[in-house]
Amino acid sequence: MIRATVLEAAHPAIGAALVENSTFVAHPWRRLRNTFLSMQRMVGADDATREREAARLNRMHARLTGTDARNRPYDAMDPGARAWVVATLFESSVTMFRLSGQPLEQEFTEELYAEFRAMLVTMGDEPGQLPDTLAEFWPYFDRVVAEELENTEAMRVILYKLFDRLPAPPLLSGLPTLWATGRALAAPVVGVIAVASLPEPFRRRAGLPELPGAQTLMQGAYLAVGLTRFLPARWTEPENVIDLLSLTPDPDSDDPRARSVAALYSRMRRAGALLRLLSPLPGQPEPPAHAPPFTGAASAHRQESEDFFHQVLDQTGNGSLDWPDLAAMARELASRLDLDEPEETRLYQAYADWWRELQPALDTDGDGSISAEEYAAAAPSLAGPALIRVAEVLFDVTDKDGSQHIDADEYRALFRTAFRRDTSTAGEATYTRSAFVKEFLAFMAGRQRTTPFDPLLAEA
């Protein structure tokens, strides 16, 4: 997945779309789950499911247009770019087997290539965007690598920034020190392996560094991954792995794994507290006499506002609030609820109206985006008529049966935290329209962070 994503991001059009619209920097684990779920649907045996998912992807891609940093237009519906995404998935799958000591037989590889080409047909594209035969594919792949790929910003973010800043998955969110230590050790290694696995002509043309021993390290990593074929299948199934990473420790959950992890965390915290008691930290220095003027409640409120801005509003992680951030919220909610037309368009339109209300109210310097400082200075302006409309539309599309109540099943559809696991309070939770709108407004204005909306839109 990492290798294929890097090759996709090196395509100028795809890289520009990722940088401008994707949530992979701020919410990588959520993006991974959504991508895997989409792939499950696209390669499943059910024709209706594949066609429905293809239609959803086409609607999503049709909304991703713009210009890159060099004023070159990009369009996520470009047939050549979409074919390259399929090509990278196929080529990286074959390469993974080869480097892990399990090269695929020629006949199987040809069948696999035919299945990947069929994905383009399902998406409504001409299969001719990829060569007809496997023998013709390899020259095509080499040509794109040699002539079209670039050292894009999106590719550099993935290779050199994403893993350095990767937030902990929900499973390890309660162990920040352990995660930070492991990330500091693993991130450089992952980057070296990812670079070494890329085609050599592209590494040379893009000026990517290759450290001594990188090829050996990369080969060893792939061979080690290949050994997982000897483990029980249930341990290595991608859905089980992603579901485990998505597990939020909760002593009150109906999932026994969540309760077990919560109990383990509790014991670890008690052990840590005992250690700190036996070995107290040095005393904290006295605050300076010239303390900054922003102190006390005002400072705490400002910090809370900025945290909310970066964790919830800045969905793309670029440091500002723009239309792509609100579009990402609409996209995540539509995916959670598995919306079709016209409900999906209603939700996007409600968010678009909110952006048109927000921008003139909060963008005080007129640069077209809203900074964390501008938001903190005018946070109450978020809860205007357009945001109320967003809440009402979200209620309507969640209330599938039109009962004017969100029942337990509808609650689970919106607030589930993984593929099939329910939230711990879903059995009892219901919402009236007024209660739902009130809670959503309180959350989106940054006034209440204890609602189910927080993990829905703030989770990594």
XYZ file of C-alpha atoms in Angstrom:
460
model
C 0.000 0.000 0.000
C 2.818 2.427 0.859
C 4.722 1.714 -2.346
C 1.630 1.991 -4.539
C 0.571 5.226 -2.826
C 4.014 6.772 -3.352
C 3.932 5.894 -7.058
C 0.415 7.337 -7.340
C 1.436 10.526 -5.524
C 4.380 10.971 -7.913
C 1.915 11.404 -10.805
C 1.450 15.195 -11.134
C -2.358 15.154 -11.369
C -2.837 12.618 -8.578
C -0.257 14.304 -6.363
C -1.967 17.677 -6.732
C -5.383 16.188 -5.911
C -3.940 14.476 -2.823
C -2.262 17.610 -1.479
C -5.316 19.793 -2.010
C -8.109 17.443 -0.977
C -6.959 14.334 0.850
C -7.081 13.738 4.600
C -4.171 11.276 4.574
C -1.900 13.648 6.540
C -4.266 14.587 9.373
C -6.350 11.396 9.444
C -4.190 8.569 8.010
C -5.806 5.677 9.881
C -9.295 6.766 8.881
C -8.131 7.116 5.288
C -6.587 3.635 5.412
C -9.817 2.081 6.677
C -11.927 3.854 4.080
C -9.550 2.894 1.256
C -9.490 -0.742 2.315
C -13.279 -0.877 2.629
C -13.597 0.579 -0.865
C -11.137 -1.969 -2.251
C -13.133 -4.769 -0.600
C -16.234 -3.612 -2.394
C -14.484 -3.170 -5.744
C -12.978 -6.668 -5.805
C -15.905 -8.521 -4.219
C -18.010 -11.101 -5.979
C -21.237 -9.069 -5.862
C -21.761 -7.165 -9.126
C -24.293 -4.796 -7.574
C -21.892 -3.880 -4.758
C -19.048 -3.229 -7.219
C -21.205 -1.041 -9.439
C -22.570 0.923 -6.483
C -19.086 1.531 -5.097
C -17.820 2.552 -8.544
C -20.660 5.073 -8.829
C -19.786 6.468 -5.392
C -16.100 6.793 -6.308
C -16.992 8.511 -9.574
C -19.156 11.056 -7.762
C -16.350 11.693 -5.273
C -13.669 12.032 -7.973
C -15.853 14.349 -10.060
C -15.660 16.879 -7.206
C -11.838 16.882 -7.142
C -10.615 19.445 -9.649
C -8.268 22.411 -9.514
C -4.774 23.566 -10.406
C -1.445 22.528 -8.926
C 1.391 24.745 -7.680
C 2.580 25.207 -11.279
C -0.912 26.268 -12.472
C -1.464 22.985 -14.287
C -5.098 21.831 -14.160
C -5.912 18.485 -12.571
C -9.074 16.438 -12.673
C -9.534 13.248 -10.642
C -11.721 11.902 -13.446
C -8.827 12.014 -15.924
C -8.799 8.516 -17.527
C -5.013 8.350 -17.718
C -4.575 9.196 -14.042
C -7.235 6.684 -12.988
C -5.545 3.994 -15.087
C -2.237 4.782 -13.365
C -3.825 4.178 -9.939
C -4.923 0.710 -11.073
C -1.492 0.109 -12.625
C 0.338 0.917 -9.382
C -1.909 -1.420 -7.369
C -1.275 -4.276 -9.791
C 2.471 -3.683 -10.165
C 3.029 -3.248 -6.426
C 1.115 -6.478 -5.729
C 3.321 -8.402 -8.146
C 6.469 -6.738 -6.784
C 5.467 -7.523 -3.198
C 5.222 -11.240 -3.977
C 8.498 -11.210 -5.886
C 10.484 -9.408 -3.180
C 9.016 -11.580 -0.419
C 10.256 -14.753 -2.083
C 6.914 -15.824 -3.561
C 7.006 -14.819 -7.247
C 3.679 -15.289 -8.982
C 3.406 -17.747 -11.840
C 2.951 -16.227 -15.283
C -0.545 -17.606 -15.815
C -1.748 -16.299 -12.450
C -0.153 -12.897 -13.095
C -1.987 -12.618 -16.415
C -5.299 -13.471 -14.744
C -4.608 -10.902 -12.031
C -3.828 -8.233 -14.628
C -7.096 -8.976 -16.443
C -8.996 -8.511 -13.169
C -7.326 -5.157 -12.507
C -8.157 -3.992 -16.056
C -11.763 -5.009 -15.409
C -11.824 -2.489 -12.544
C -11.559 0.290 -15.133
C -14.614 -1.081 -16.922
C -16.535 -1.136 -13.643
C -15.533 2.491 -13.089
C -16.878 3.357 -16.526
C -13.464 3.977 -18.130
C -12.173 2.429 -21.315
C -9.995 -0.600 -20.507
C -7.706 0.547 -23.323
C -6.212 3.106 -20.951
C -4.105 0.135 -19.855
C -2.406 -2.113 -22.450
C -4.334 -5.178 -23.572
C -1.801 -7.771 -22.472
C 0.615 -8.275 -19.608
C 3.541 -8.272 -22.025
C 2.540 -4.769 -23.146
C 1.949 -3.547 -19.602
C 5.587 -3.588 -18.503
C 6.814 -1.187 -21.236
C 3.839 1.078 -20.427
C 4.714 1.069 -16.734
C 8.385 1.790 -17.426
C 7.480 4.648 -19.782
C 5.219 6.380 -17.253
C 7.877 5.988 -14.553
C 10.582 7.399 -16.810
C 8.623 10.221 -18.463
C 5.613 11.319 -16.390
C 6.333 10.867 -12.691
C 7.736 13.793 -10.716
C 9.142 14.550 -7.289
C 5.807 15.961 -6.124
C 4.960 17.548 -2.795
C 2.513 14.740 -1.999
C 5.208 12.126 -2.582
C 7.667 13.968 -0.314
C 5.047 14.262 2.432
C 4.440 10.511 2.350
C 8.128 9.607 2.336
C 9.553 12.157 4.755
C 6.775 13.663 6.890
C 3.830 11.305 7.214
C 5.530 8.630 9.303
C 7.454 11.161 11.400
C 4.131 12.725 12.466
C 1.889 9.677 12.246
C -0.654 9.865 15.100
C -1.259 6.781 17.188
C -4.097 4.514 16.080
C -6.996 4.307 18.544
C -5.569 1.055 19.967
C -2.414 2.854 21.177
C -3.893 6.294 21.860
C -3.537 5.740 25.603
C 0.201 5.075 25.342
C 1.607 8.273 23.814
C 5.153 7.791 25.107
C 5.375 4.231 23.810
C 3.967 5.279 20.428
C 6.282 8.292 20.106
C 9.323 6.152 20.923
C 8.378 3.427 18.462
C 7.543 5.961 15.759
C 10.883 7.740 16.188
C 12.692 4.445 15.642
C 10.492 3.044 12.860
C 9.737 6.130 10.731
C 13.248 6.527 9.223
C 13.402 2.788 8.514
C 10.015 2.801 6.754
C 11.141 5.767 4.639
C 14.380 4.051 3.617
C 12.523 0.833 2.705
C 9.883 2.734 0.711
C 12.504 4.653 -1.296
C 14.606 1.537 -1.949
C 11.549 -0.333 -3.276
C 10.799 2.288 -5.962
C 11.929 1.762 -9.560
C 15.582 2.730 -9.913
C 15.081 5.092 -12.921
C 12.590 7.144 -10.919
C 14.797 7.251 -7.822
C 17.629 8.608 -9.949
C 15.530 11.165 -11.832
C 13.753 12.393 -8.683
C 17.024 12.674 -6.779
C 15.879 10.370 -3.994
C 18.713 9.357 -1.648
C 19.769 5.743 -1.323
C 21.663 4.953 1.851
C 24.283 2.193 2.005
C 22.600 -1.092 2.766
C 19.140 0.222 1.851
C 18.534 -2.512 -0.724
C 19.522 -5.204 1.756
C 17.247 -3.688 4.398
C 14.381 -3.508 1.922
C 14.861 -7.109 0.784
C 15.004 -8.281 4.397
C 11.813 -6.392 5.273
C 9.886 -7.904 2.356
C 11.192 -11.394 3.127
C 10.147 -10.974 6.775
C 6.653 -9.923 5.682
C 6.572 -12.941 3.384
C 7.075 -15.221 6.392
C 3.664 -14.182 7.711
C 2.174 -16.725 5.318
C 3.075 -19.344 7.940
C 0.961 -17.613 10.603
C -2.717 -18.461 11.200
C -4.794 -16.796 8.490
C -7.012 -14.945 10.958
C -3.938 -13.131 12.320
C -2.938 -11.679 8.972
C -6.245 -10.940 7.270
C -6.103 -7.190 6.493
C -9.627 -6.587 7.762
C -8.781 -8.119 11.158
C -5.549 -6.116 11.414
C -7.231 -2.800 10.557
C -10.160 -3.615 12.838
C -7.737 -4.241 15.712
C -5.884 -0.978 15.102
C -9.247 0.800 15.135
C -10.153 -0.668 18.498
C -10.695 2.016 21.124
C -9.982 0.824 24.694
C -13.274 1.079 26.590
C -14.083 -0.693 29.879
C -17.831 -0.376 29.157
C -17.712 -1.618 25.552
C -19.668 -4.625 24.322
C -16.473 -5.757 22.562
C -14.416 -8.012 24.912
C -11.203 -6.966 23.177
C -11.852 -3.306 24.027
C -12.463 -4.214 27.661
C -9.297 -6.318 27.820
C -7.143 -3.563 26.355
C -8.709 -0.997 28.707
C -7.858 -3.205 31.695
C -4.283 -3.567 30.452
C -3.981 0.200 30.037
C -5.276 0.729 33.577
C -2.637 -1.600 35.019
C 0.091 0.088 32.985
C -0.985 3.524 34.233
C -0.929 2.330 37.842
C 2.548 0.905 37.337
C 3.675 4.191 35.797
C 2.210 6.184 38.691
C 4.050 3.965 41.195
C 7.295 4.448 39.281
C 6.859 8.216 39.310
C 6.139 8.107 43.046
C 9.325 6.144 43.744
C 11.392 8.310 41.377
C 9.824 11.796 41.419
C 10.605 14.152 38.603
C 12.718 17.255 39.300
C 10.789 20.256 40.577
C 9.300 22.524 37.953
C 10.965 25.961 37.563
C 9.125 29.040 38.699
C 7.285 30.867 35.922
C 9.105 33.929 34.619
C 8.160 37.313 36.036
C 7.346 38.579 32.525
C 4.643 35.992 31.870
C 2.745 36.509 28.600
C -0.422 38.575 28.896
C -2.578 35.702 27.607
C -3.044 33.650 30.789
C -5.689 31.901 32.838
C -9.106 31.159 31.366
C -8.487 33.192 28.211
C -5.317 31.232 27.447
C -7.050 27.911 28.098
C -9.966 28.878 25.852
C -7.618 29.924 23.068
C -5.715 26.648 23.355
C -8.961 24.663 23.219
C -10.037 26.608 20.137
C -6.755 25.953 18.341
C -6.847 22.248 19.280
C -10.362 21.974 17.872
C -9.268 23.813 14.739
C -6.393 21.418 14.021
C -8.118 18.209 15.125
C -11.548 18.724 13.555
C -11.794 21.645 11.152
C -8.425 21.294 9.366
C -9.234 17.911 7.843
C -6.483 18.092 5.202
C -3.782 19.074 7.693
C -2.475 22.083 5.741
C -2.824 24.498 8.677
C -5.845 26.421 7.378
C -9.583 25.975 6.921
C -10.600 25.846 3.248
C -13.428 24.376 1.215
C -11.582 21.009 0.803
C -11.705 20.611 4.602
C -15.491 20.922 4.710
C -15.793 18.745 1.611
C -13.737 16.103 3.434
C -16.226 16.210 6.326
C -19.109 15.732 3.913
C -17.232 12.901 2.210
C -16.577 11.096 5.506
C -20.182 11.448 6.681
C -21.550 10.323 3.303
C -19.232 7.296 3.403
C -20.261 6.397 6.950
C -23.933 6.531 6.024
C -23.329 4.896 2.623
C -25.408 7.579 0.918
C -26.593 7.498 -2.663
C -27.913 10.361 -4.728
C -29.619 12.733 -4.077
C -28.894 12.577 -0.330
C -25.134 12.761 -0.893
C -25.453 15.912 -2.997
C -27.758 17.488 -0.387
C -25.079 16.963 2.264
C -22.302 18.392 0.090
C -24.486 21.370 -0.835
C -25.218 22.087 2.836
C -21.493 22.143 3.579
C -20.858 24.335 0.537
C -23.435 26.815 1.803
C -21.739 26.789 5.200
C -18.392 27.583 3.583
C -19.952 30.518 1.716
C -21.242 31.796 5.067
C -17.982 31.164 6.945
C -15.446 32.642 4.567
C -16.581 36.286 4.590
C -17.251 36.129 8.340
C -13.899 34.703 9.471
C -11.426 35.393 6.655
C -10.342 38.806 7.933
C -7.212 39.125 5.779
C -8.974 38.145 2.542
C -6.517 35.405 1.530
C -9.299 32.919 0.732
C -8.726 30.654 3.729
C -9.240 30.799 7.502
C -6.286 30.477 9.859
C -6.356 29.082 13.388
C -5.962 32.622 14.736
C -8.878 33.934 12.680
C -11.025 31.043 13.862
C -10.115 31.497 17.536
C -11.005 35.193 17.343
C -14.466 34.579 15.886
C -15.427 31.014 16.795
C -19.060 31.870 17.704
C -19.649 32.826 14.053
C -19.531 29.149 13.107
C -22.997 28.447 14.500
C -24.941 30.447 11.921
C -27.986 29.520 9.820
C -25.941 27.542 7.294
C -24.456 25.272 9.981
C -27.951 24.690 11.356
C -28.899 23.597 7.845
C -25.936 21.165 7.790
C -27.165 19.636 11.051
C -30.725 19.301 9.729
C -29.608 17.677 6.478
C -27.334 15.299 8.388
C -30.259 14.338 10.612
C -32.489 13.739 7.579
C -30.014 11.470 5.770
C -29.278 9.540 8.992
C -32.992 9.099 9.786
C -33.502 6.516 7.038
C -37.066 5.616 7.981
C -38.255 9.219 8.345
C -39.470 8.647 11.912
C -38.009 11.975 13.123
C -35.944 9.947 15.599
C -32.501 8.431 15.103
C -32.894 4.926 16.466
C -30.170 2.529 17.627
C -29.492 1.078 14.170
C -29.265 4.516 12.561
C -27.027 5.662 15.418
C -24.679 2.740 14.764
C -24.538 3.539 11.054
C -23.284 7.063 11.748
C -21.122 6.596 14.833
C -19.604 3.142 14.388
C -15.862 3.166 14.984
C -14.810 0.337 12.665
C -16.139 -1.964 9.929
C -18.732 -3.855 11.952
C -18.161 -2.959 15.587
C -20.822 -0.889 17.322
C -20.185 2.047 19.597
C -20.518 1.124 23.240
C -23.601 3.281 23.838
C -25.400 2.444 20.613
C -27.854 0.074 22.273
C -29.451 2.894 24.254
C -28.784 5.958 22.107
C -31.575 7.723 20.252
C -31.875 11.304 19.064
C -34.758 13.632 18.413
C -34.198 16.212 15.695
C -33.821 19.076 18.161
C -31.376 17.165 20.386
C -29.307 16.082 17.388
C -29.105 19.608 15.953
C -28.257 21.102 19.341
C -25.433 18.636 20.003
C -24.020 18.948 16.490
C -23.966 22.748 16.711
C -22.292 22.636 20.128
C -19.640 20.326 18.765
C -18.953 22.180 15.507
C -18.674 25.488 17.361
C -16.033 23.931 19.600
C -18.133 24.253 22.756
C -18.607 20.545 23.510
C -16.016 17.803 22.860
C -17.617 14.880 24.702
C -20.138 13.914 22.049
C -19.951 10.997 19.556
C -19.091 13.561 16.883
C -15.608 13.951 18.333
C -14.275 10.501 17.369
C -16.283 10.660 14.152
C -14.555 13.768 12.775
C -11.425 14.094 14.940
C -10.136 10.518 14.921
C -6.817 9.943 13.198
